[in-house]
PDB file of C-alpha atoms in Angstrom:
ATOM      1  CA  UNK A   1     -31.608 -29.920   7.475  1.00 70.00           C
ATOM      2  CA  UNK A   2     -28.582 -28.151   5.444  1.00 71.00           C
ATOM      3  CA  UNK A   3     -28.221 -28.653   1.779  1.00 63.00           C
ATOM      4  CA  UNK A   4     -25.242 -28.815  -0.233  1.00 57.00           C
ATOM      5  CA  UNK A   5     -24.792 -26.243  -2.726  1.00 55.00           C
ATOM      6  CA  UNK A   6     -24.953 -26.883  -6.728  1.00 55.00           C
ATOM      7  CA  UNK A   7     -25.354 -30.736  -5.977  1.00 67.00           C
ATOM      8  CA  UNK A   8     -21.755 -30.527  -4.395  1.00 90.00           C
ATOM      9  CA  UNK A   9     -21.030 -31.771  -0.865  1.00 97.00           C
ATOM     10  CA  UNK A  10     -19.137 -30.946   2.225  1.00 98.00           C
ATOM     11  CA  UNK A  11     -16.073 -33.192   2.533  1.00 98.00           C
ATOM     12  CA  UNK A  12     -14.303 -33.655   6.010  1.00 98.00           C
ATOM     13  CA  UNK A  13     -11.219 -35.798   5.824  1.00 98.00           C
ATOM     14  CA  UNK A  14      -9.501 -36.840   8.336  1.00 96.00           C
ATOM     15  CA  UNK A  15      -8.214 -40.221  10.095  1.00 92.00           C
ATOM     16  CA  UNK A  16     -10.182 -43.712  10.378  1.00 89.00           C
ATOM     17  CA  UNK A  17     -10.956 -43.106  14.284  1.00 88.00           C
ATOM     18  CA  UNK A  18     -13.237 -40.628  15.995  1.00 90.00           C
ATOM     19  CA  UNK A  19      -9.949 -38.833  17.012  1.00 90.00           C
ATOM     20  CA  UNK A  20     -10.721 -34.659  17.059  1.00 93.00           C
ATOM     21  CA  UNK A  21     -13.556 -34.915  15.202  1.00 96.00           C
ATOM     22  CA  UNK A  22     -15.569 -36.859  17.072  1.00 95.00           C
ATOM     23  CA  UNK A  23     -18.225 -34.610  17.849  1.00 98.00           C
ATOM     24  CA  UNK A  24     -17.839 -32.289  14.284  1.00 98.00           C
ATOM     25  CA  UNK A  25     -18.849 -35.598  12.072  1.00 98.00           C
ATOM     26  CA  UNK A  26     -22.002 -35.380  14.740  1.00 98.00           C
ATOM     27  CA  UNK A  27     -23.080 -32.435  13.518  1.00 98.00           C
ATOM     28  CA  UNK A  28     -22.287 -32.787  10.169  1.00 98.00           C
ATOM     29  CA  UNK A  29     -24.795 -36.114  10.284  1.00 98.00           C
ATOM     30  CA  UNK A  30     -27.098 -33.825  11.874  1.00 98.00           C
ATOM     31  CA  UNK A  31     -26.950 -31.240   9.485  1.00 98.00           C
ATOM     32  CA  UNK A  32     -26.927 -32.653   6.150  1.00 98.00           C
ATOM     33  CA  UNK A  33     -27.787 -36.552   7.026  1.00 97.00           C
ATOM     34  CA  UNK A  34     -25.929 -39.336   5.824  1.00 93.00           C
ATOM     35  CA  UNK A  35     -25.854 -38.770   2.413  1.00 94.00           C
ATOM     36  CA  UNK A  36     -25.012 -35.308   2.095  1.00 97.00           C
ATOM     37  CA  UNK A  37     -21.673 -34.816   2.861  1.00 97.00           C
ATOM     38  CA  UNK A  38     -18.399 -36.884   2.349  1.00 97.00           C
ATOM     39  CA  UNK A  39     -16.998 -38.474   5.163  1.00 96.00           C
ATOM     40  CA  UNK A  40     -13.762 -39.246   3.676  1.00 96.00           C
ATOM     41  CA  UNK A  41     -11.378 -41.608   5.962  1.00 93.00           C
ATOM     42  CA  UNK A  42      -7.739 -42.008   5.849  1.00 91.00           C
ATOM     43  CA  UNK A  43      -5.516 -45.131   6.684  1.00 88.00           C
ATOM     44  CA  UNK A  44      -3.152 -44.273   9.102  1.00 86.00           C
ATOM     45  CA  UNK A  45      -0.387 -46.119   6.479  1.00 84.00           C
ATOM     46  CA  UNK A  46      -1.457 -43.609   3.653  1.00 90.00           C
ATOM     47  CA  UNK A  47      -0.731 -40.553   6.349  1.00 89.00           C
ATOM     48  CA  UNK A  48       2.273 -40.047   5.082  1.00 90.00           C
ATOM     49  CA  UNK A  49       1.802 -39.674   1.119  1.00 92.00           C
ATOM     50  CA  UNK A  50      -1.293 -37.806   1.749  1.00 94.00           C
ATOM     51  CA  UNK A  51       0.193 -35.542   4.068  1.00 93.00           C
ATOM     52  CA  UNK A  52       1.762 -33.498   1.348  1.00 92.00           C
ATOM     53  CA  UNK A  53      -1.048 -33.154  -0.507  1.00 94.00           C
ATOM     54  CA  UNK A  54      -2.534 -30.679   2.008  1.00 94.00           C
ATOM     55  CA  UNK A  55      -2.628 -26.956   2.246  1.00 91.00           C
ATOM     56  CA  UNK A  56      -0.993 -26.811   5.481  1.00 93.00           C
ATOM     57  CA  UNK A  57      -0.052 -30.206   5.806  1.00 92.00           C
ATOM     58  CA  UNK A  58      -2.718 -31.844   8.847  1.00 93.00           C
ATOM     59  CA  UNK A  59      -6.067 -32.997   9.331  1.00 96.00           C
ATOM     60  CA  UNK A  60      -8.587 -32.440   9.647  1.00 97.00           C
ATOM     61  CA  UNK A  61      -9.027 -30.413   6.129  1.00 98.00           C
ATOM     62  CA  UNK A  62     -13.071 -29.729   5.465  1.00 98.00           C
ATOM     63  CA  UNK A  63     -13.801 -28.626   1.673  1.00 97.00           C
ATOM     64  CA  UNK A  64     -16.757 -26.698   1.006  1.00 97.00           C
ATOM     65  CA  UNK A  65     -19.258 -27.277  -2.112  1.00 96.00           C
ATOM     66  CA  UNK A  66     -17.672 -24.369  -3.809  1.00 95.00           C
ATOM     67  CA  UNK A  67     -14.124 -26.235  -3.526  1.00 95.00           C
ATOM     68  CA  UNK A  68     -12.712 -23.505  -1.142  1.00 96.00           C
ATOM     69  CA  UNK A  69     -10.951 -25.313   1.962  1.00 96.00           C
ATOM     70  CA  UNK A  70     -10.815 -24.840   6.053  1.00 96.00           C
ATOM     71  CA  UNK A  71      -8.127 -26.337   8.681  1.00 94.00           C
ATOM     72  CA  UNK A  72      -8.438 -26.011  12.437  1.00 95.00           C
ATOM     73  CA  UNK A  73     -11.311 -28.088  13.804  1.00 96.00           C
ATOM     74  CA  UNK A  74     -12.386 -25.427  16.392  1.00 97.00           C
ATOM     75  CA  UNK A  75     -13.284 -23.068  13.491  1.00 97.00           C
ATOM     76  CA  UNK A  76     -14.983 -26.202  11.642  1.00 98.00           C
ATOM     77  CA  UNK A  77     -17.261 -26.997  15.103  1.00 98.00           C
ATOM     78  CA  UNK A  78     -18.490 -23.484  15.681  1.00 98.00           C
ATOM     79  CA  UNK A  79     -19.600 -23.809  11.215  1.00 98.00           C
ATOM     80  CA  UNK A  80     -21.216 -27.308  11.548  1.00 99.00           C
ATOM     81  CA  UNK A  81     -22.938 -26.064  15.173  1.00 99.00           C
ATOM     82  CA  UNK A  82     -24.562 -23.057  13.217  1.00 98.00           C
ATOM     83  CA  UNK A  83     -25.757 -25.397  10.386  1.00 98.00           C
ATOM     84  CA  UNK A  84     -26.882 -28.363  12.845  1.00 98.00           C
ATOM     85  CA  UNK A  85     -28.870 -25.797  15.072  1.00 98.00           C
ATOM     86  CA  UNK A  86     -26.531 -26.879  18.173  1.00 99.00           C
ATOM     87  CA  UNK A  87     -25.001 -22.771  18.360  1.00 98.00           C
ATOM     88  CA  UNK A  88     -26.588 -20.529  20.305  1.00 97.00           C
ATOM     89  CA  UNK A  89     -28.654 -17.510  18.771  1.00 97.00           C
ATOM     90  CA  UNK A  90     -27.941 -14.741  21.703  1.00 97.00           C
ATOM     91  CA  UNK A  91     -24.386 -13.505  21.664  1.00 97.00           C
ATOM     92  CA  UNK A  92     -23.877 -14.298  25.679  1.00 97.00           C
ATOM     93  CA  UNK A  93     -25.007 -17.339  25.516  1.00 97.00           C
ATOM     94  CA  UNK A  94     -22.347 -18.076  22.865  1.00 98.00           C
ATOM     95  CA  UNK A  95     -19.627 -16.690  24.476  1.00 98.00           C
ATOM     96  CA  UNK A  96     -19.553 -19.305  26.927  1.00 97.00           C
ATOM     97  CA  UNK A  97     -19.837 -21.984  24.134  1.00 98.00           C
ATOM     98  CA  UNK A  98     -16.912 -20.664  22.501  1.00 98.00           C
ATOM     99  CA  UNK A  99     -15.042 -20.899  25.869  1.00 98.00           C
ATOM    100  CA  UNK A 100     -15.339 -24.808  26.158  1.00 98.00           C
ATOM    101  CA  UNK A 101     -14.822 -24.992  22.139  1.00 98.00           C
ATOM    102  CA  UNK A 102     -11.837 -23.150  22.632  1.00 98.00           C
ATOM    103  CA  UNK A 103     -10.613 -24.454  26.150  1.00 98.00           C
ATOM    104  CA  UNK A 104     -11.089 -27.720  24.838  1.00 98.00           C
ATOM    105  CA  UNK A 105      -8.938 -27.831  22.064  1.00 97.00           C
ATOM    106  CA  UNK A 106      -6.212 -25.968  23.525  1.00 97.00           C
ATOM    107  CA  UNK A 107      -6.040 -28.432  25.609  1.00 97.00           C
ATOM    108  CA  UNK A 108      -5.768 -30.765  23.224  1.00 95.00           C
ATOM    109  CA  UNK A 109      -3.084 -28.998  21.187  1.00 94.00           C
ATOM    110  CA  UNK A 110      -0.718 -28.751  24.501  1.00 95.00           C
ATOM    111  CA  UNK A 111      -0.720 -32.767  24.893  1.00 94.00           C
ATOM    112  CA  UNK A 112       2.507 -34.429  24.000  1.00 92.00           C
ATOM    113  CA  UNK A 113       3.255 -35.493  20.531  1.00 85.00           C
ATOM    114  CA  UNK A 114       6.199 -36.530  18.189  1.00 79.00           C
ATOM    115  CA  UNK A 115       8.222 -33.953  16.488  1.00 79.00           C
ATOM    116  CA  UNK A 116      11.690 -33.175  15.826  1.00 75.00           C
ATOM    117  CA  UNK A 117      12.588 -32.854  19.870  1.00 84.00           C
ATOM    118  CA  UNK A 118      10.463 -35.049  21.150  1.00 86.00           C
ATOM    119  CA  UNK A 119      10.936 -39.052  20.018  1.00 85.00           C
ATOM    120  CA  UNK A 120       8.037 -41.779  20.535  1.00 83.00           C
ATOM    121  CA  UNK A 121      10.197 -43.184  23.526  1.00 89.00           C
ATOM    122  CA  UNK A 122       9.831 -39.889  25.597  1.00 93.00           C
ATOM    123  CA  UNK A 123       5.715 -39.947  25.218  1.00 92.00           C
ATOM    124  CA  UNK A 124       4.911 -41.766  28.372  1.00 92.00           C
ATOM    125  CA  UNK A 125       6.869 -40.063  30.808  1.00 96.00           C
ATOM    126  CA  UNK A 126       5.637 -37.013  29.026  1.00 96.00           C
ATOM    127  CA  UNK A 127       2.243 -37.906  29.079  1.00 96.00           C
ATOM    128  CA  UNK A 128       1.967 -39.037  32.586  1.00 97.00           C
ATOM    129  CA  UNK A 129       3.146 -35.507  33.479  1.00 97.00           C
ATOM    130  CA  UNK A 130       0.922 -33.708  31.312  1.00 97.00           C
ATOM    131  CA  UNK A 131      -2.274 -35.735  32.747  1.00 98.00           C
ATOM    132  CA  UNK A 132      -0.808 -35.119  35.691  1.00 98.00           C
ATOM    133  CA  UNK A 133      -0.442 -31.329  35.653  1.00 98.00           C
ATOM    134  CA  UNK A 134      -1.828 -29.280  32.351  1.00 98.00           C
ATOM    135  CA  UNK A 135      -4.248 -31.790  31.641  1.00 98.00           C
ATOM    136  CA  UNK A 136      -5.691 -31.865  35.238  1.00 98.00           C
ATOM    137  CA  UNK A 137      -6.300 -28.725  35.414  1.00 98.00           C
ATOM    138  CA  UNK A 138      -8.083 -27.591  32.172  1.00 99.00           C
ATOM    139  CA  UNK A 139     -10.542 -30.517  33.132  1.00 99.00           C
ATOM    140  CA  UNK A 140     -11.243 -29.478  36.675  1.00 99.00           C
ATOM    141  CA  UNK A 141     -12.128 -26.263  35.100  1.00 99.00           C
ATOM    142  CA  UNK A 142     -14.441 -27.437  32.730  1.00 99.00           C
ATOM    143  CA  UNK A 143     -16.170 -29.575  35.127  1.00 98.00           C
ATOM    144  CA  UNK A 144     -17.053 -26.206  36.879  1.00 98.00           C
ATOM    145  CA  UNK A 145     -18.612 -25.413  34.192  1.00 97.00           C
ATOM    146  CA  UNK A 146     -21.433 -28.223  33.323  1.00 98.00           C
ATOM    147  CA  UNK A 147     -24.790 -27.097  34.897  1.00 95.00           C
ATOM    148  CA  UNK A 148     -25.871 -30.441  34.165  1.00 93.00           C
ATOM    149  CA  UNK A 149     -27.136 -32.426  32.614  1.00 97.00           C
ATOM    150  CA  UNK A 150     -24.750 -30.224  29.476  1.00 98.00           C
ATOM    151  CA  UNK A 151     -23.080 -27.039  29.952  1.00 98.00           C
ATOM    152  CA  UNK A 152     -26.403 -25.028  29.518  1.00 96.00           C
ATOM    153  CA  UNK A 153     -28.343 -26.995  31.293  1.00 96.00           C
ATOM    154  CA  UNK A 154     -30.408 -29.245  29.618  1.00 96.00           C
ATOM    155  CA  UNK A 155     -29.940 -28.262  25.978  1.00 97.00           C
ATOM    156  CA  UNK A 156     -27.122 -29.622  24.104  1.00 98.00           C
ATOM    157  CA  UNK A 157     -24.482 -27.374  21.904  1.00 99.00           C
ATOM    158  CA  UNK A 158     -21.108 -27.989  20.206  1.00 99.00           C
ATOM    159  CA  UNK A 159     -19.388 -26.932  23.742  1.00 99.00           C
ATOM    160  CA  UNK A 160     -20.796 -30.554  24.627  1.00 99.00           C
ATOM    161  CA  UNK A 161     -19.799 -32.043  21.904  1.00 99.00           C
ATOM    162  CA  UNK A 162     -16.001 -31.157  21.673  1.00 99.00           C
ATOM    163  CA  UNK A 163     -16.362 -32.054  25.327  1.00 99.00           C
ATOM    164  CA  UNK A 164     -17.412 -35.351  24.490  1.00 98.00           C
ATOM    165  CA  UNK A 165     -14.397 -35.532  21.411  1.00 97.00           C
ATOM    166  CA  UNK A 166     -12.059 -35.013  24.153  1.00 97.00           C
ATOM    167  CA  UNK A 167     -13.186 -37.800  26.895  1.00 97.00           C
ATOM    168  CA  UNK A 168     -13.541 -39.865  23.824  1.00 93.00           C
ATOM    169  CA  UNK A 169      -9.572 -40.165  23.436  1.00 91.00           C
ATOM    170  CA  UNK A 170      -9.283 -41.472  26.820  1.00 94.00           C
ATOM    171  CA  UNK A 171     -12.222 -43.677  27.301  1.00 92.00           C
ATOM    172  CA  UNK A 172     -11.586 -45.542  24.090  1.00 87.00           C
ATOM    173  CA  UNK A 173      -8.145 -45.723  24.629  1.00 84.00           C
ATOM    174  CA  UNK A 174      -7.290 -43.492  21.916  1.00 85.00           C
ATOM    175  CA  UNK A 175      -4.140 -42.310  23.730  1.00 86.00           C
ATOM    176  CA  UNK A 176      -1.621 -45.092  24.485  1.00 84.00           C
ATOM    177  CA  UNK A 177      -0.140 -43.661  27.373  1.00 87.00           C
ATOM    178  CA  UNK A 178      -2.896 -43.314  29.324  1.00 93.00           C
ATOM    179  CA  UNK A 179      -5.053 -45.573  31.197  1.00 94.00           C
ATOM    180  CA  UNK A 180      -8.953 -45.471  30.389  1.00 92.00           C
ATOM    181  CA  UNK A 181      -9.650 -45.395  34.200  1.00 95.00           C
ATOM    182  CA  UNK A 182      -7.838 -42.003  33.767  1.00 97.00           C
ATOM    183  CA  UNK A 183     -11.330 -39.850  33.311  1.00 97.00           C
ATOM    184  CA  UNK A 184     -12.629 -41.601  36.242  1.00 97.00           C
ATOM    185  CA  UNK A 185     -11.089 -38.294  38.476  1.00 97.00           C
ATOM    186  CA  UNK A 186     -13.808 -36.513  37.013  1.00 98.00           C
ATOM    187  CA  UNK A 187     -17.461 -37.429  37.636  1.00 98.00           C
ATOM    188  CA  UNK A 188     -19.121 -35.067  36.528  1.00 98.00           C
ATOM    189  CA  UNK A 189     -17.555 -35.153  33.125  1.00 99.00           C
ATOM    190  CA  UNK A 190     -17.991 -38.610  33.178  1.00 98.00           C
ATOM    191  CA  UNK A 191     -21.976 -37.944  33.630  1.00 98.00           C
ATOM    192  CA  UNK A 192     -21.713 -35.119  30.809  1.00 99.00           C
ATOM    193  CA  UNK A 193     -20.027 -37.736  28.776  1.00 98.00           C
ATOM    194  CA  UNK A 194     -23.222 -40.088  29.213  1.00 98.00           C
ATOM    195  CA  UNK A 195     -25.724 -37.848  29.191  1.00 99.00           C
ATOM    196  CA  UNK A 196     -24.208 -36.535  25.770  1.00 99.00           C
ATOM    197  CA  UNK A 197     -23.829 -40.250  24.624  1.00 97.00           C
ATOM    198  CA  UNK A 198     -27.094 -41.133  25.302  1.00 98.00           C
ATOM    199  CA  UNK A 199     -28.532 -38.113  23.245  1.00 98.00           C
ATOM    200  CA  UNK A 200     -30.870 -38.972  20.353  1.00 98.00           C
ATOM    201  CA  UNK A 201     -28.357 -37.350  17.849  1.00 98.00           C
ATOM    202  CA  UNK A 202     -25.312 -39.377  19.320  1.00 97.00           C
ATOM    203  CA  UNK A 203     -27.648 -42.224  19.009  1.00 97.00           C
ATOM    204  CA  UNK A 204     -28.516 -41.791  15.710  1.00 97.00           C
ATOM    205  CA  UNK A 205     -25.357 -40.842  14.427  1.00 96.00           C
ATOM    206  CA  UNK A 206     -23.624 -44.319  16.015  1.00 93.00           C
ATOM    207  CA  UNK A 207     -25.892 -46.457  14.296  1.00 93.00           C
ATOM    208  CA  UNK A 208     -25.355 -44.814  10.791  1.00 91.00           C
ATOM    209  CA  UNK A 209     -21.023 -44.486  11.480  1.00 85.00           C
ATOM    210  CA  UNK A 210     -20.197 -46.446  14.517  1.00 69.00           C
ATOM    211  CA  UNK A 211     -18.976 -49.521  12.645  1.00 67.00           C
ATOM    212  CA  UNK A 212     -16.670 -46.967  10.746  1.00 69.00           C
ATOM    213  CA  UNK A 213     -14.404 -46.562  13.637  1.00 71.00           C
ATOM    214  CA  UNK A 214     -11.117 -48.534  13.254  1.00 69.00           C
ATOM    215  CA  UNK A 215     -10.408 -47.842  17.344  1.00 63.00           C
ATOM    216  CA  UNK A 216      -8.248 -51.605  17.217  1.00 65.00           C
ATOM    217  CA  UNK A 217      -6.095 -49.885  14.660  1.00 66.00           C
ATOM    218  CA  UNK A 218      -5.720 -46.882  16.831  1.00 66.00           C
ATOM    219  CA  UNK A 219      -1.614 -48.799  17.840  1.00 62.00           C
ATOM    220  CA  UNK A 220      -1.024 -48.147  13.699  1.00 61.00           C
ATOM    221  CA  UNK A 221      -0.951 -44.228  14.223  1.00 60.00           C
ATOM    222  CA  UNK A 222       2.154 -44.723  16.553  1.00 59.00           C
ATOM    223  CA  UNK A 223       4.124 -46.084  13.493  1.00 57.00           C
ATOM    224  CA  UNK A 224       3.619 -43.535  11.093  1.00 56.00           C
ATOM    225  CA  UNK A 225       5.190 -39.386  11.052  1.00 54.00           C
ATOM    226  CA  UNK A 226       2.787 -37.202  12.948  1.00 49.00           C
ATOM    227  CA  UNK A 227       4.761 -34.580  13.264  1.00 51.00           C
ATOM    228  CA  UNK A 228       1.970 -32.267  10.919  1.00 45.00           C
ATOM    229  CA  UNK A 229      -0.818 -33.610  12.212  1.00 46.00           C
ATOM    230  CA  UNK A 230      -2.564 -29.951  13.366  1.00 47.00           C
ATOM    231  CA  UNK A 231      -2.494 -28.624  16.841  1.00 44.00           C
ATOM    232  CA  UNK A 232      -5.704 -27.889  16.728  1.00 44.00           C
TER     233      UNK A 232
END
């Protein structure tokens, strides 16, 4: 297990839902435990205020024991993978890690979202023809890749985990515009997503956080300015 450095600990803020980092506070439970790092939450009504506060204005924002601090989650999965043991050792075999980390979240970072040309009242139509299209077919390409019961086989990595952050959104109903059902086009991700949800570091890190999950606020996030919430 990690340790934090002069008695200081790894802080990850970010919002009161498992949102995009979803499988990063994973690892960090599996790297440093429960106690040694900072899972700090925020409201979705204190966005706003604390939005300024931040070097480049979104979350997630991780802060290292010597104070110095990290955006973009991608870059914060492949870190917490390497200190969890969930990163591959032989450069190939990473490669095609990075791919899903990377696939995944750009994914992510194309899907619709308020800003100063689009307004809340264009999301659905938007989203329907981004799950539709985009969406679609990033998914049907990662689906190729699963060799089952994970993406190498039967040892789990942070490619499985950002996997999981992303069917996460939609099974939990996360996304407003989108039915749960919607993941249901995709069977085999829907077996990744159990396989990886039924893995004894999911499991253990749901019984130490679950409870911390606001998902029945989730409706609050539409109210407030997300227009800097980061892309990726």
């Amino acid at each position: 297990m990690a340790t934090a450095v002069g008695g200081q600990k790894p802080q990850l803020l970010y919002f009161n839902v498992p949102g995009r980092v979803a499988g990063l506070r994973i690892m960090l439970f599996t790297a440093y435990g429960k106690d040694g790092w900072v899972d700090r939450r925020v409201e979705f009504k204190d966005w706003p205020q604390i939005k300024a506060t931040l070097p480049l204005q979104f979350v997630p924002l991780l802060t290292l024991p010597d104070g110095r601090t990290v955006h973009q989650a991608d870059t914060m999965m492949r870190w917490a993978a390497k200190k969890a043991e969930l990163y591959p050792a032989d450069p190939d075999e990473a490669l095609f890690v990075d791919e899903m980390i990377s696939t995944v979240y750009e994914a992510l970072s194309k899907a619709p979202r308020p800003s100063s040309l689009v307004t809340k009242e264009m999301l659905p139509e938007l989203w329907a023809e981004f799950t539709a299209g985009p969406m679609k077919m990033y998914l049907d390409y990662i689906q190729g890749r699963i060799a089952g019961p994970f993406f190498r086989g039967r040892d789990l990595t942070a490619a499985d985990l950002t996997l999981y952050m992303l069917v996460n959104y939609f099974v939990n109903g996360e996304i407003s515009f989108v039915p749960m059902s919607y993941m249901d086009g995709w069977p085999g991700i829907r077996a990744h997503y159990a396989a990886v949800k039924e893995h004894s570091l999911v499991v253990a890190y749901d019984a130490a956080y679950a409870a911390s999950d606001a998902i029945n606020e989730v409706k609050e996030f539409e109210k407030v300015d997300t227009s800097a919430i980061g892309k990726s």
